mmCIF file of C-alpha atoms in Angstrom:
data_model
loop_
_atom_site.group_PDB
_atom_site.id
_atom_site.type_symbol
_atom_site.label_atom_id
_atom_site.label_comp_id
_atom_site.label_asym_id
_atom_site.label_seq_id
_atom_site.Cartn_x
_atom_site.Cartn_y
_atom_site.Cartn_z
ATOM 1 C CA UNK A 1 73.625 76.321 134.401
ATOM 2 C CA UNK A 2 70.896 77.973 132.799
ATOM 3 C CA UNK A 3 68.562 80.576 133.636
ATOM 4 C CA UNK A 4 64.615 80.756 133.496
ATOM 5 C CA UNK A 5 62.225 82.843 133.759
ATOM 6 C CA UNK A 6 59.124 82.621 136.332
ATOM 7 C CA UNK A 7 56.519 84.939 136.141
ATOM 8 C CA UNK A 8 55.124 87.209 133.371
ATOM 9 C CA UNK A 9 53.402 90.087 135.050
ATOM 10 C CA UNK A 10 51.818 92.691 132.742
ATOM 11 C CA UNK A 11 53.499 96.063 132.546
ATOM 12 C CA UNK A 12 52.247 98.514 135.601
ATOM 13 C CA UNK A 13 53.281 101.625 136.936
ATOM 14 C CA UNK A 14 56.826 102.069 138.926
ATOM 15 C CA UNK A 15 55.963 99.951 142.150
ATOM 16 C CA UNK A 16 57.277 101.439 145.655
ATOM 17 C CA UNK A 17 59.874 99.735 147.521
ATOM 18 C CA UNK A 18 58.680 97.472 150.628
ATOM 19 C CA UNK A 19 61.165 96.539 153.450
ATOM 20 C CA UNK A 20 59.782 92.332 153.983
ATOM 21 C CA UNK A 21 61.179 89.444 152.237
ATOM 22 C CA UNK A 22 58.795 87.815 149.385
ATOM 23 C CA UNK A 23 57.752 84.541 150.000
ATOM 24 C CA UNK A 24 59.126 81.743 148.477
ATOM 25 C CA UNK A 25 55.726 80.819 146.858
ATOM 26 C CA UNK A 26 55.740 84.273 145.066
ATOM 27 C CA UNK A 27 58.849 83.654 143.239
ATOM 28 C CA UNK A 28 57.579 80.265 141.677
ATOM 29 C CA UNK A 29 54.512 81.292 140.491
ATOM 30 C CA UNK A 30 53.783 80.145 136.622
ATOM 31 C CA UNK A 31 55.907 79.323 134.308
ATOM 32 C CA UNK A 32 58.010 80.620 130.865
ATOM 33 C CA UNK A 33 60.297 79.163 128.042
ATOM 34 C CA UNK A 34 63.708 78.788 129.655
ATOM 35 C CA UNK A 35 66.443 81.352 127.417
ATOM 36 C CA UNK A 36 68.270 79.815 125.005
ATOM 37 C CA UNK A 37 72.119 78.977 125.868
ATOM 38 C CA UNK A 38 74.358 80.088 123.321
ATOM 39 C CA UNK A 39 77.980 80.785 124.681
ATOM 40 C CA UNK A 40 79.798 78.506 127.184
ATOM 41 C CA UNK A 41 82.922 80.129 128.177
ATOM 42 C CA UNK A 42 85.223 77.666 130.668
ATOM 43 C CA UNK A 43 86.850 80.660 132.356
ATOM 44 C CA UNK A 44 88.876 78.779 134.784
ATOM 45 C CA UNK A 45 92.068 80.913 135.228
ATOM 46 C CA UNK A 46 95.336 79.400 136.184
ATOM 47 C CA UNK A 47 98.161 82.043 136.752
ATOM 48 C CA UNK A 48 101.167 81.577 134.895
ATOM 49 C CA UNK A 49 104.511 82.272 136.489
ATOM 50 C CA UNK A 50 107.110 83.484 133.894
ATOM 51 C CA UNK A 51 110.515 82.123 134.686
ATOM 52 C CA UNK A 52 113.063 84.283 136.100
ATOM 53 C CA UNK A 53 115.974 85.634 133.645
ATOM 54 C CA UNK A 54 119.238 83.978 134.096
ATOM 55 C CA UNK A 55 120.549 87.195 135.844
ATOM 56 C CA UNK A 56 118.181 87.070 138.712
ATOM 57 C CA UNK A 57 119.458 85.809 142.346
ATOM 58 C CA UNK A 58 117.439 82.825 142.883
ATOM 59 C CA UNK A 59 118.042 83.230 146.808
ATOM 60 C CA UNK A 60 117.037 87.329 146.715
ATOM 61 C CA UNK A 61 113.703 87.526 148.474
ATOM 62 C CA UNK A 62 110.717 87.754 146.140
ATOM 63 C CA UNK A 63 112.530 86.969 143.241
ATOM 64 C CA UNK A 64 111.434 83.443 142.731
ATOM 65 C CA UNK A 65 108.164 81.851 141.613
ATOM 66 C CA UNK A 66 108.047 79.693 145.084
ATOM 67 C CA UNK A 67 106.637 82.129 146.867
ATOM 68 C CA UNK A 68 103.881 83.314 144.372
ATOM 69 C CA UNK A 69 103.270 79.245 144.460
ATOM 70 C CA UNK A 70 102.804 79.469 148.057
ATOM 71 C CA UNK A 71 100.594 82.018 148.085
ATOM 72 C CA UNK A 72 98.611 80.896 144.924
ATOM 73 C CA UNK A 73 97.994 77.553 147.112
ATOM 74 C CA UNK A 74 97.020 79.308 150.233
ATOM 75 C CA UNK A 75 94.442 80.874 148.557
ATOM 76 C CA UNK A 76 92.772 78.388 146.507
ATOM 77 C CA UNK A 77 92.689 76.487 149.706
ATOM 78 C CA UNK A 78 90.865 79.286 151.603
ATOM 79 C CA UNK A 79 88.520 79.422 148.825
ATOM 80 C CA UNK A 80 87.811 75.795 148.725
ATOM 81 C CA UNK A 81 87.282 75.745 152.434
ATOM 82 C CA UNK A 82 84.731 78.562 151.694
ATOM 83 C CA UNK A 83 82.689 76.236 149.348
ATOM 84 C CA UNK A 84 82.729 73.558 151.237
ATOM 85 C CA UNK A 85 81.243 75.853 154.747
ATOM 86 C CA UNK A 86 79.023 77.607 152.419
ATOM 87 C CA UNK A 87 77.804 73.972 151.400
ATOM 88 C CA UNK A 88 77.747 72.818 155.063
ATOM 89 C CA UNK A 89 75.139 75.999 155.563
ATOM 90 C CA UNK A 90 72.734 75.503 152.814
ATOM 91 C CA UNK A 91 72.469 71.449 153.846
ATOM 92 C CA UNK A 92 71.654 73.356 157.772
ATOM 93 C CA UNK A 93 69.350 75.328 156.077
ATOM 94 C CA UNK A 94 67.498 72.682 153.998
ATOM 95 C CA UNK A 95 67.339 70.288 156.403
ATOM 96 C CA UNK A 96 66.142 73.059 159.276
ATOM 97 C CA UNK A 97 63.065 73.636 156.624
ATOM 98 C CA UNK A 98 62.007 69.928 156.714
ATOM 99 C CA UNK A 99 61.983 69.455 159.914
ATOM 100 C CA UNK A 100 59.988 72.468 160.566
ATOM 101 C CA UNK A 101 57.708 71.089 157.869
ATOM 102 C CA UNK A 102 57.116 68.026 159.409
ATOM 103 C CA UNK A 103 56.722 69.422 162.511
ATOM 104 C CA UNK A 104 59.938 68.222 163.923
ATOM 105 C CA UNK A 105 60.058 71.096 166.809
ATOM 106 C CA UNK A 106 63.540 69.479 168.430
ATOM 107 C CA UNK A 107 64.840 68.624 165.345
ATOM 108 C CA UNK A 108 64.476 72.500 164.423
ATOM 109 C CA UNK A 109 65.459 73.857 167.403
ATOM 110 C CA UNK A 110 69.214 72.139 167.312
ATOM 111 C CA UNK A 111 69.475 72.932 163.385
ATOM 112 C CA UNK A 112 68.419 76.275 164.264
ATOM 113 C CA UNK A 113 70.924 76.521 167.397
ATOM 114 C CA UNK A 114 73.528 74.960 164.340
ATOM 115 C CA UNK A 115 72.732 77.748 162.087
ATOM 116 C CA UNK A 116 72.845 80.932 164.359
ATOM 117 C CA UNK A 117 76.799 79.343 165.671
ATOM 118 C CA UNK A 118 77.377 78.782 162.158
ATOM 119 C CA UNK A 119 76.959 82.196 161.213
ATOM 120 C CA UNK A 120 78.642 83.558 164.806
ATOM 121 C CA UNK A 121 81.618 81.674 163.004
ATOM 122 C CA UNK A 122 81.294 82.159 159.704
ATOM 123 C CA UNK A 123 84.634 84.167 158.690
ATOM 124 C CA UNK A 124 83.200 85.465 155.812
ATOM 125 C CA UNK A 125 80.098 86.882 157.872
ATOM 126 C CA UNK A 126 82.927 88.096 160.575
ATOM 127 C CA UNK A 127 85.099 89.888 157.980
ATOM 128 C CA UNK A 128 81.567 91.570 156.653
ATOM 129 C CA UNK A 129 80.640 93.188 160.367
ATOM 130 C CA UNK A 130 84.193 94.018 161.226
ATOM 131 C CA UNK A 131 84.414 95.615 157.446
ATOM 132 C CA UNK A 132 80.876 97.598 157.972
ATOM 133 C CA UNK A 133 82.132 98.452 162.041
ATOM 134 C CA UNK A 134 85.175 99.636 160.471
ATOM 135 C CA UNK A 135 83.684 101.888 157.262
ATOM 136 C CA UNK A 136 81.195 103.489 160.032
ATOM 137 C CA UNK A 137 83.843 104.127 162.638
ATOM 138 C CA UNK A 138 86.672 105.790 159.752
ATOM 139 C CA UNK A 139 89.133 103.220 160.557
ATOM 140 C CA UNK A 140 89.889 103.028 156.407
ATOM 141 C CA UNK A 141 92.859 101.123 156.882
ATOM 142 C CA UNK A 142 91.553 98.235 158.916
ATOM 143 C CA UNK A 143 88.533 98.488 156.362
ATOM 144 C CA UNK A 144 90.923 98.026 153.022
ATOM 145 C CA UNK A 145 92.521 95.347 155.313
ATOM 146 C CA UNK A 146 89.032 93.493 155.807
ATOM 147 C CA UNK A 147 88.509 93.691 152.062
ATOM 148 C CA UNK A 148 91.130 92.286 150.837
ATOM 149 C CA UNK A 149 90.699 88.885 152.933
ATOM 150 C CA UNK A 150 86.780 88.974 152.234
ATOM 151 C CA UNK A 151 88.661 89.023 148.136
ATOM 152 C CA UNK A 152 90.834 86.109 148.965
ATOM 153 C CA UNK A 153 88.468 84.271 150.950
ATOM 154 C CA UNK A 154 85.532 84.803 148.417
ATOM 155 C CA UNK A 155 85.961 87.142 145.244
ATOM 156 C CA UNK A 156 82.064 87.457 145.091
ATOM 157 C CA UNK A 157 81.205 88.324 148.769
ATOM 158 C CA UNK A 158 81.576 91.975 148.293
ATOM 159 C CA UNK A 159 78.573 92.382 145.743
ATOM 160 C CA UNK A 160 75.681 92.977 147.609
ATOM 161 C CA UNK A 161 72.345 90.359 146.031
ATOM 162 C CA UNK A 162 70.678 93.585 144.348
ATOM 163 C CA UNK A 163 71.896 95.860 142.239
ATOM 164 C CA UNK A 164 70.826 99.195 140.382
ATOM 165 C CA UNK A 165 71.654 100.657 137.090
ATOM 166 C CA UNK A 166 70.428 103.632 134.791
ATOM 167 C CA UNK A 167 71.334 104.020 131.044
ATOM 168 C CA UNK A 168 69.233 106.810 128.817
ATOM 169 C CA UNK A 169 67.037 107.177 131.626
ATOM 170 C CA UNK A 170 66.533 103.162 131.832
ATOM 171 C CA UNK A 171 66.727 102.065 135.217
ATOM 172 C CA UNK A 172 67.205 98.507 135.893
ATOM 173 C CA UNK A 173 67.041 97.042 139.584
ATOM 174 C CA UNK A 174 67.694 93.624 140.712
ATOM 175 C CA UNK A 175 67.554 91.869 144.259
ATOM 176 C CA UNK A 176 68.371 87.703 144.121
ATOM 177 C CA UNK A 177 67.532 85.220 146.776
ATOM 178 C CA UNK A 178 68.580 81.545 147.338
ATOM 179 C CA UNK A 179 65.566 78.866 147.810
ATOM 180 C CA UNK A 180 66.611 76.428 150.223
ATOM 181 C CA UNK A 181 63.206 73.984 148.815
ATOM 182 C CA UNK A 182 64.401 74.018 145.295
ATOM 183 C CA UNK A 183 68.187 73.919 145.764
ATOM 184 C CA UNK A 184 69.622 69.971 146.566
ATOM 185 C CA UNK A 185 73.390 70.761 148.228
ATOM 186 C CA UNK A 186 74.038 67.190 148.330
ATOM 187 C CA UNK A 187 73.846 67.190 144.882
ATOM 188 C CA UNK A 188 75.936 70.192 144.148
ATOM 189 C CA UNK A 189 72.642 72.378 142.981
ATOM 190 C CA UNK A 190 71.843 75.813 144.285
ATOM 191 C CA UNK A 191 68.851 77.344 143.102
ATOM 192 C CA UNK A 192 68.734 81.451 142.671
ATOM 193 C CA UNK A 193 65.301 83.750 142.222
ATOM 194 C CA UNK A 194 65.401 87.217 141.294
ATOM 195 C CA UNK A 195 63.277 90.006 140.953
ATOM 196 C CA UNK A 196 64.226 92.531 138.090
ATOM 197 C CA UNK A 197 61.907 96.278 138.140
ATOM 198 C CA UNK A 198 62.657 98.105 134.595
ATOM 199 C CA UNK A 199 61.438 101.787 135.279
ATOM 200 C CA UNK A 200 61.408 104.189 132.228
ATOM 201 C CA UNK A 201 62.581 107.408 133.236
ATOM 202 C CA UNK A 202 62.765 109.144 130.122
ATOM 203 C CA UNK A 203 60.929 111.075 128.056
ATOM 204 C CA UNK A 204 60.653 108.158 125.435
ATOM 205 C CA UNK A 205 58.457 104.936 125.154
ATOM 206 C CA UNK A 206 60.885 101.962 124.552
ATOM 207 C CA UNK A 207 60.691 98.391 123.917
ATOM 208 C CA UNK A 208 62.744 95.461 125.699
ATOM 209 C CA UNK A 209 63.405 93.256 122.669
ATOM 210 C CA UNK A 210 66.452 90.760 123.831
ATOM 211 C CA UNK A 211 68.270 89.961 127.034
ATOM 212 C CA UNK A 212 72.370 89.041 127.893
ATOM 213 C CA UNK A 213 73.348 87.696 130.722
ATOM 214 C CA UNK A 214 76.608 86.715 132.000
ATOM 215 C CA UNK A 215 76.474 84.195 134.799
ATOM 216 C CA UNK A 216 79.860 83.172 136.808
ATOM 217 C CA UNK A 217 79.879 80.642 139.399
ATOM 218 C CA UNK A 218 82.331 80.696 142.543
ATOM 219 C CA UNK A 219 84.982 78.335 140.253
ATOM 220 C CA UNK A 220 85.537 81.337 137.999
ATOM 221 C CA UNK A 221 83.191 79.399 135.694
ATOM 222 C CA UNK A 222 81.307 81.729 132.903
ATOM 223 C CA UNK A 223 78.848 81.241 130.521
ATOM 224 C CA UNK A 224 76.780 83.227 128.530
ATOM 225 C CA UNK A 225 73.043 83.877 128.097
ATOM 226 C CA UNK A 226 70.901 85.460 124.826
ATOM 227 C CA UNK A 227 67.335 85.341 124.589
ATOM 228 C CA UNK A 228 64.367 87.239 122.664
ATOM 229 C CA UNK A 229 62.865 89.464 125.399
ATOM 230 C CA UNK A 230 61.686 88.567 128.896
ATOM 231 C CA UNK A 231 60.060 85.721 130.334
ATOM 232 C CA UNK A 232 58.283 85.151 126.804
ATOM 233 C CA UNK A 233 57.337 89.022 126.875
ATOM 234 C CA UNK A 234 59.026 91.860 124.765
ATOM 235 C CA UNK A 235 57.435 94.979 126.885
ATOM 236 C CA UNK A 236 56.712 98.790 125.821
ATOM 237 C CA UNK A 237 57.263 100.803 128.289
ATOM 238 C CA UNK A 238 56.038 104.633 128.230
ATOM 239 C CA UNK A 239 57.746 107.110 130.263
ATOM 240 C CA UNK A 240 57.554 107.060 134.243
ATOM 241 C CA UNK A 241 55.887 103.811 134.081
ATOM 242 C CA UNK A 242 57.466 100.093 134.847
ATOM 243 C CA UNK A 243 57.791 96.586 133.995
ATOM 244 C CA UNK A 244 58.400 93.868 136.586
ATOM 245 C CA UNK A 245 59.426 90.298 136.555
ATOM 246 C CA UNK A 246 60.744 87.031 138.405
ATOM 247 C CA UNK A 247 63.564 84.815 136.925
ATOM 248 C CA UNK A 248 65.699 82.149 138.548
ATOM 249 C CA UNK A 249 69.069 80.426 138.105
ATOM 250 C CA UNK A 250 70.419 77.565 139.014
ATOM 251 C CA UNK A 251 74.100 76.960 140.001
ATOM 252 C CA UNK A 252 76.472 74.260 140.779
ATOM 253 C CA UNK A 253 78.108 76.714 143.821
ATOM 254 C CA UNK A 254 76.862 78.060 146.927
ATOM 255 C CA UNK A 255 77.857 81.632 145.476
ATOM 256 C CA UNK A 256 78.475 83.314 141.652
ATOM 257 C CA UNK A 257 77.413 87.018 140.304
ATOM 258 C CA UNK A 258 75.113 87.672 137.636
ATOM 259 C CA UNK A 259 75.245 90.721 135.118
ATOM 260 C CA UNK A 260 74.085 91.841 132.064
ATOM 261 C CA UNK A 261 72.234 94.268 129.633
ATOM 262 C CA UNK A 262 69.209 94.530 128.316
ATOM 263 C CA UNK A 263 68.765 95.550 124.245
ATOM 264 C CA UNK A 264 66.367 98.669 123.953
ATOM 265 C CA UNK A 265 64.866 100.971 120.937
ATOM 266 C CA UNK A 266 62.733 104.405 121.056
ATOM 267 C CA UNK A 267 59.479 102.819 119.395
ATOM 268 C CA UNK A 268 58.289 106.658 119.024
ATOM 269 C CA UNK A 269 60.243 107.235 115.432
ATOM 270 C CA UNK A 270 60.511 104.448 113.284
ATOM 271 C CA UNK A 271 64.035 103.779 112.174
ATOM 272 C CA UNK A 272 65.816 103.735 115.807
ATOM 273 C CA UNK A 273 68.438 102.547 116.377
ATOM 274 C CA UNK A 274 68.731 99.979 119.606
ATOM 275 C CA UNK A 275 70.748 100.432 122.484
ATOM 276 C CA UNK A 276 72.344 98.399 125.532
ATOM 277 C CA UNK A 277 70.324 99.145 128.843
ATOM 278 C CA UNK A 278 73.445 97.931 131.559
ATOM 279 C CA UNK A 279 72.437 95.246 134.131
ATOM 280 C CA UNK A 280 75.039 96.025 137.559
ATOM 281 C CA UNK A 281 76.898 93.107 138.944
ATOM 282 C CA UNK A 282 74.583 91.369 141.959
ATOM 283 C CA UNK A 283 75.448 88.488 143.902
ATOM 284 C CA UNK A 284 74.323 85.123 144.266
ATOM 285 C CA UNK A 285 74.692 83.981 147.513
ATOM 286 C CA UNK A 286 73.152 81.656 150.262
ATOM 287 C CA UNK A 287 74.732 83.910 152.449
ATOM 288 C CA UNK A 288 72.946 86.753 151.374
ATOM 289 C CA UNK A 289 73.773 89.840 152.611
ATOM 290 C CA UNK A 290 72.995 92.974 154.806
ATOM 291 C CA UNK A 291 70.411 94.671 152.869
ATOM 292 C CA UNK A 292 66.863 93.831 153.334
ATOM 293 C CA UNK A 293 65.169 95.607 151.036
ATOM 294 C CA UNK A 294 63.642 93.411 148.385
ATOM 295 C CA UNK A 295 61.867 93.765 145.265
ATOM 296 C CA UNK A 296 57.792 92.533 145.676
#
């Protein structure tokens, strides 16, 4: 996996926030050197059961490792059930985007009708609205109840796909979306935009001069991401003005999370030191999620 970068638009003032989806065109626009991969951490965790001390009753409940087996099992099966419906829905999707290319009007209609019980289905999408019924209606207990299966059943669904962050007045926010036309399911490739806004808020011009990301797919996967500014661009950026730009990533999962920092300096007095602007946790997700504000 490996992320790119898009589009290089030249540094303007803060942009407002507008409440419509960008089209998929927008994202793809142009072209930039792809980062350069440095760190590829294999973070696959297996939990380790430490055996029981001679003293212990083998036959007192909870005692033994079986049980932690059991549920270790039950688990990893929910969450490979989860991949493989979340890979079921992005084929629906694809293939529902052909045939309304081509024109295929029944063709769409069924995938559509496939899609919409899909999601009716969905127990990840059910655990979200009985979750977000629950939260609005006080019931707290059924809500921590709700979370914890949406962290069995997927450890990433509770990030929402955009994220905000402020550090010395910094403000970094993020929205991802999935593109069904680039992504090939069958294949076992999901393809990610995002749209990052960089708003100075301080009194102090600074410079972007390198980027880290940290990109995990839904197998616990990480790997690590360095690169010399952004999409081939190392911006100044004076107070209460902005920077804007579209990236992408691809992934071999229907789902991951994406985070980051970006390294800063005060170009008004020479001799400063840098500092780490924080990227927030945001979801990747052909899912997406309940928010529908988006970054243009």
């Amino acid at each position: 996996m490996q992320c790119a970068g898009l589009t290089s638009p030249a540094p303007a003032a803060t942009a407002v926030w507008m409440g419509r989806r960008p089209r998929t065109a927008r994202w793809l626009r142009g072209s930039a050197r792809a980062p350069r991969r440095v760190v590829l951490a294999a973070a696959s965790s297996s939990s380790s059961s430490s055996s029981p001390s001679p003293d212990a009753n083998s036959n007192s409940p909870g005692s033994g490792g079986e049980e932690r087996e059991v549920e270790d099992a039950a688990r990893m099966e929910k969450a490979a059930s989860f991949l493989m419906r979340s890979q079921k829905y992005a084929m629906l999707k694809q293939q529902l985007a052909v045939a309304a290319q081509f024109e295929d009007y029944k063709e769409a209609a069924r995938l559509r009708d496939s899609l919409k019980s899909f999601e009716e289905e969905e127990p990840m999408l059910r655990l979200r609205r009985l979750l977000k019924k629950a939260v609005e209606e006080e019931r707290f207990e059924d809500a921590a109840k709700y979370r914890d299966e949406l962290k069995i059943l997927a450890p990433h669904s509770l990030l929402k796909c955009s994220s905000d962050a402020t550090t010395l007045g910094v403000r970094v926010q993020v929205r991802s979306v999935y593109i069904e036309s680039r992504s090939q399911p069958l294949k076992g490739q999901f393809f990610f935009a995002y749209r990052i806004r960089i708003t100075n808020n301080s009194q102090r011009p600074v410079q972007l001069l390198r980027r880290h990301w940290i990109v995990t797919d839904a197998n616990g996967r990480t790997e690590n991401i360095w690169g010399v500014g952004v999409v081939g661009e190392q911006p100044v950026i004076f107070p209460r003005t902005g920077f804007e730009y579209s990236s992408a990533c691809p992934l071999n999962t229907p789902n991951g999370r994406m985070e980051g920092d970006f390294e800063m300096k005060h170009i008004d007095k020479a001799g400063s030191s840098t500092f780490n602007v924080a990227i927030a946790p945001f979801s990747l997700s052909i899912l997406g999620d309940d928010n529908d504000d988006v970054l243009l």
